[in-house]
XYZ file of C-alpha atoms in Angstrom:
313
model
C 51.369 -5.061 -35.929
C 48.620 -4.669 -33.318
C 45.173 -3.794 -34.630
C 43.996 -0.318 -33.769
C 40.719 1.546 -33.709
C 40.849 5.201 -34.695
C 38.456 7.562 -32.912
C 38.144 11.184 -34.141
C 37.793 13.793 -31.432
C 36.757 17.459 -31.800
C 35.384 17.222 -35.321
C 36.677 16.009 -38.645
C 40.044 14.662 -37.737
C 41.412 17.788 -36.096
C 42.581 15.624 -33.258
C 42.812 11.858 -33.545
C 43.303 9.436 -30.712
C 44.446 5.932 -31.571
C 43.197 3.159 -29.322
C 44.330 -0.417 -29.444
C 41.565 -2.994 -29.623
C 42.412 -3.988 -26.055
C 42.103 -0.391 -24.831
C 38.802 0.059 -26.636
C 37.393 -3.101 -25.058
C 38.552 -2.000 -21.615
C 36.890 1.379 -22.144
C 33.691 -0.369 -23.199
C 33.840 -2.701 -20.185
C 34.371 0.276 -17.875
C 31.292 2.020 -19.284
C 29.179 -1.094 -18.810
C 30.537 -1.508 -15.271
C 29.626 2.087 -14.376
C 26.104 1.573 -15.687
C 25.835 -1.634 -13.661
C 26.799 0.354 -10.554
C 23.534 2.295 -10.660
C 21.554 -0.961 -11.117
C 19.065 -0.225 -13.922
C 17.399 -3.571 -13.166
C 16.190 -2.028 -9.896
C 14.645 1.053 -11.475
C 11.229 -0.592 -11.680
C 10.822 0.517 -8.043
C 10.808 4.124 -9.225
C 7.694 3.472 -11.303
C 5.973 4.257 -8.007
C 6.255 7.945 -8.921
C 3.553 7.290 -11.552
C 1.123 5.647 -9.116
C -0.485 8.904 -7.862
C -1.146 9.947 -11.466
C -2.791 6.599 -12.246
C -5.161 6.658 -9.285
C -5.816 10.400 -9.494
C -7.053 9.779 -13.059
C -4.308 12.041 -14.425
C -2.265 9.469 -16.350
C -3.476 10.664 -19.752
C -3.153 14.373 -19.082
C -0.442 14.860 -21.673
C 0.708 18.187 -20.252
C 1.916 16.265 -17.180
C 3.986 13.727 -19.112
C 7.222 15.782 -19.273
C 7.007 16.373 -15.516
C 6.313 12.711 -14.780
C 9.172 11.590 -17.022
C 11.606 14.040 -15.429
C 10.538 12.931 -11.951
C 11.115 9.287 -12.908
C 14.583 10.071 -14.291
C 15.447 11.996 -11.137
C 14.297 9.152 -8.876
C 16.318 6.637 -10.918
C 19.497 8.714 -10.741
C 19.230 9.433 -7.011
C 18.482 5.788 -6.236
C 21.432 4.848 -8.470
C 23.697 7.087 -6.388
C 22.327 5.402 -3.269
C 23.309 2.009 -4.662
C 26.846 3.215 -5.376
C 27.346 4.566 -1.852
C 25.935 1.353 -0.403
C 28.342 -0.738 -2.501
C 31.302 1.380 -1.397
C 30.252 1.001 2.244
C 29.814 -2.793 1.948
C 32.799 -3.402 -0.340
C 34.824 -5.756 1.865
C 31.787 -7.771 2.901
C 30.534 -8.034 -0.688
C 33.869 -9.515 -1.778
C 33.006 -12.618 0.267
C 29.371 -12.835 -0.864
C 28.580 -15.698 -3.309
C 26.763 -13.450 -5.798
C 27.600 -9.841 -4.839
C 31.322 -10.474 -5.416
C 30.638 -10.219 -9.151
C 29.431 -6.628 -8.868
C 31.672 -3.937 -10.429
C 33.267 -2.775 -7.156
C 33.991 -6.127 -5.424
C 35.209 -7.630 -8.709
C 37.640 -4.751 -9.278
C 36.117 -3.534 -12.549
C 35.638 -0.114 -10.927
C 37.797 1.415 -8.195
C 36.218 3.092 -5.137
C 37.449 6.513 -6.301
C 35.971 6.014 -9.771
C 32.702 4.911 -8.186
C 32.656 7.939 -5.878
C 33.302 10.348 -8.753
C 30.563 8.735 -10.836
C 28.229 8.862 -7.832
C 28.813 12.611 -7.466
C 27.977 13.132 -11.146
C 24.843 10.974 -11.063
C 23.618 12.527 -7.816
C 24.180 16.067 -9.101
C 22.151 15.404 -12.254
C 19.465 13.661 -10.195
C 19.084 16.570 -7.776
C 19.135 19.101 -10.608
C 16.347 17.177 -12.344
C 14.371 17.090 -9.090
C 14.790 20.846 -8.643
C 13.461 21.411 -12.161
C 10.278 19.477 -11.322
C 9.220 21.595 -8.321
C 10.197 22.363 -4.748
C 7.971 19.718 -3.172
C 9.411 16.966 -5.335
C 12.970 18.173 -4.698
C 12.501 18.121 -0.915
C 10.887 14.670 -1.034
C 13.672 13.202 -3.177
C 16.235 14.776 -0.850
C 14.463 13.069 2.058
C 14.586 9.798 0.116
C 18.354 10.159 -0.317
C 18.968 11.053 3.338
C 16.807 8.228 4.696
C 18.615 5.761 2.440
C 21.999 6.934 3.701
C 20.760 6.675 7.281
C 19.772 3.100 6.466
C 23.126 2.314 4.815
C 25.294 3.620 7.637
C 23.136 3.012 10.737
C 19.671 1.477 10.525
C 20.492 -1.630 8.483
C 22.118 -3.112 11.603
C 18.883 -3.099 13.614
C 16.355 -5.926 13.184
C 12.877 -4.964 11.937
C 13.951 -1.306 11.786
C 15.792 -2.242 8.592
C 12.767 -3.607 6.740
C 10.495 -0.829 8.024
C 12.980 1.773 6.718
C 13.160 0.083 3.321
C 9.357 0.024 3.194
C 9.181 3.703 4.143
C 11.431 4.523 1.189
C 8.891 2.966 -1.186
C 6.257 5.279 0.257
C 8.537 8.294 -0.213
C 8.788 7.490 -3.928
C 5.004 7.474 -4.258
C 4.626 10.704 -2.269
C 7.286 12.288 -4.487
C 5.182 11.363 -7.516
C 2.179 13.104 -5.964
C 4.216 16.252 -5.321
C 5.548 16.159 -8.882
C 2.106 16.576 -10.457
C 0.576 18.353 -7.444
C -2.202 15.881 -6.647
C -3.179 14.532 -3.212
C -2.025 11.010 -2.396
C -4.755 8.790 -0.995
C -3.975 7.625 2.561
C -5.183 4.147 1.587
C -2.741 4.130 -1.316
C 0.160 5.163 0.918
C -0.687 2.505 3.504
C -1.090 -0.118 0.781
C 2.299 0.690 -0.743
C 3.911 0.514 2.694
C 2.469 -2.940 3.392
C 3.416 -4.154 -0.099
C 6.971 -2.907 0.436
C 6.986 -4.620 3.829
C 6.084 -7.866 2.064
C 8.877 -7.442 -0.502
C 11.430 -6.518 2.178
C 10.516 -9.529 4.303
C 10.714 -11.708 1.209
C 14.200 -10.373 0.526
C 15.317 -11.367 4.022
C 13.807 -14.813 3.441
C 15.818 -15.156 0.238
C 19.039 -14.154 1.967
C 18.492 -16.698 4.739
C 17.823 -19.465 2.211
C 20.765 -18.522 -0.016
C 23.438 -17.879 2.622
C 22.318 -20.403 5.259
C 24.973 -20.702 8.022
C 27.043 -17.887 6.493
C 24.171 -15.378 6.617
C 25.553 -13.381 9.565
C 28.927 -12.930 7.839
C 27.314 -11.115 4.927
C 24.557 -9.174 6.708
C 24.921 -8.662 10.436
C 21.221 -8.135 11.067
C 20.357 -11.625 9.778
C 21.393 -13.098 13.121
C 18.087 -11.784 14.483
C 15.941 -13.326 11.742
C 14.847 -16.951 11.677
C 13.065 -18.897 8.952
C 10.058 -19.251 11.252
C 9.810 -15.501 11.874
C 10.299 -14.660 8.201
C 7.550 -17.119 7.260
C 5.204 -15.508 9.777
C 6.248 -12.060 8.549
C 5.370 -12.987 4.962
C 1.955 -14.233 6.073
C 1.302 -11.090 8.130
C 2.395 -8.685 5.388
C 0.425 -10.596 2.732
C -2.724 -10.371 4.845
C -2.254 -6.637 5.387
C -1.721 -6.015 1.667
C -4.846 -7.941 0.674
C -7.037 -6.313 3.337
C -5.823 -2.805 2.518
C -6.281 -3.297 -1.217
C -9.740 -4.794 -0.689
C -10.855 -1.808 1.397
C -9.372 0.583 -1.176
C -11.265 -1.165 -3.986
C -14.532 -0.864 -2.042
C -14.175 2.658 -0.651
C -12.476 4.555 -3.495
C -13.568 5.218 -7.105
C -17.083 3.905 -6.483
C -15.969 0.278 -6.071
C -15.109 0.106 -9.766
C -11.757 -1.578 -8.963
C -13.384 -4.481 -7.145
C -13.029 -6.852 -10.168
C -9.234 -6.526 -9.846
C -9.247 -7.974 -6.319
C -9.113 -11.690 -7.304
C -6.087 -11.010 -9.506
C -4.380 -9.088 -6.701
C -4.981 -11.962 -4.287
C -3.582 -14.443 -6.806
C -0.473 -12.291 -7.309
C 0.191 -12.206 -3.563
C -0.281 -15.968 -3.302
C 1.946 -16.574 -6.320
C 4.590 -14.281 -4.852
C 4.584 -16.231 -1.597
C 4.989 -19.498 -3.474
C 7.893 -18.200 -5.577
C 9.661 -16.571 -2.631
C 9.487 -19.699 -0.501
C 10.747 -21.930 -3.311
C 13.366 -19.703 -4.978
C 15.956 -17.722 -2.971
C 17.015 -15.961 -6.166
C 13.553 -14.524 -6.807
C 13.175 -13.600 -3.148
C 16.439 -11.631 -3.171
C 15.809 -10.134 -6.627
C 12.086 -9.305 -6.969
C 12.512 -8.075 -10.569
C 13.118 -11.708 -11.552
C 9.559 -12.555 -10.554
C 8.540 -11.373 -14.016
C 10.422 -14.301 -15.540
C 7.661 -16.500 -14.096
C 4.936 -16.750 -16.748
C 2.118 -17.076 -14.227
C 3.188 -14.016 -12.276
C 3.939 -11.892 -15.342
C 0.699 -12.683 -17.185
C -1.406 -12.097 -14.059
C 0.352 -8.809 -13.321
C -0.123 -7.627 -16.915
C -3.809 -8.557 -16.791
C -4.250 -6.802 -13.431
C -2.560 -3.656 -14.768
C -4.634 -3.557 -17.968
C -7.870 -4.198 -16.084
C -7.050 -1.473 -13.548
C -6.448 1.132 -16.255
C -9.596 0.109 -18.159
C -11.796 0.264 -15.058
C -10.382 3.615 -13.950
C -10.415 5.421 -17.277
C -13.125 3.827 -19.418
C -15.953 3.241 -16.951
């Protein structure tokens, strides 16, 4: 006799559904696959909504915490819906990709219709959450969604426009965070985030070129316009812009109190360049940078020092 798992539904045994072990495991796998569709490992990007609060010295205003948390959840859900729509759009191409073929859609764990239905649910909750924050945040998150779809269906095919659009989306997240708690966003901060995003986007293209090599154009059409030489120069240019912008910000804003964090910031940029040029995996998946002890410890120290200098001095 096949083993079964009994799951009560609607209370104390009023209605009982019997699932075989195989069915239960498939249900569990489906749930995991749906969660993977919205890429929680990429949600660190949405921490940008907290940046305006940090630099506006509002991080420890407890009355703002529910708003900040709701804005973060909204950004995560809307970006998750963006990932689903992108995966549906790139389904056939992803099936031939050496690593993307293991994603839920290309691998067949989730059907396109299931993904679309889940996307509608996630997007609805994300927009509802944004509306509950305030009108400014809702409009900014809506802009974020629309720009991402414009990128997915049109702009990703155009060289340099693609990485500029990705970088602009990072800025939108930060601006959304400012709208959420109704504080002004420093122009220097916005420019700095844009240049940092430009560095990460260029690094991602570098990783794709190193990983895919001769097959790069088959998996991402725009890669035909990028060369290793240009990407290397792009990384150098973006790194320089990030360091210069951050240095000026440290000098001009908050009475130069952030100046001691500059050496750590420079080291982080240099370490990033080293890791990106030596590891295609880290270049394509920036969240894996934190598996490097040198990068992680330096980032943690920079973050702690920044908070201490801003709030305790």
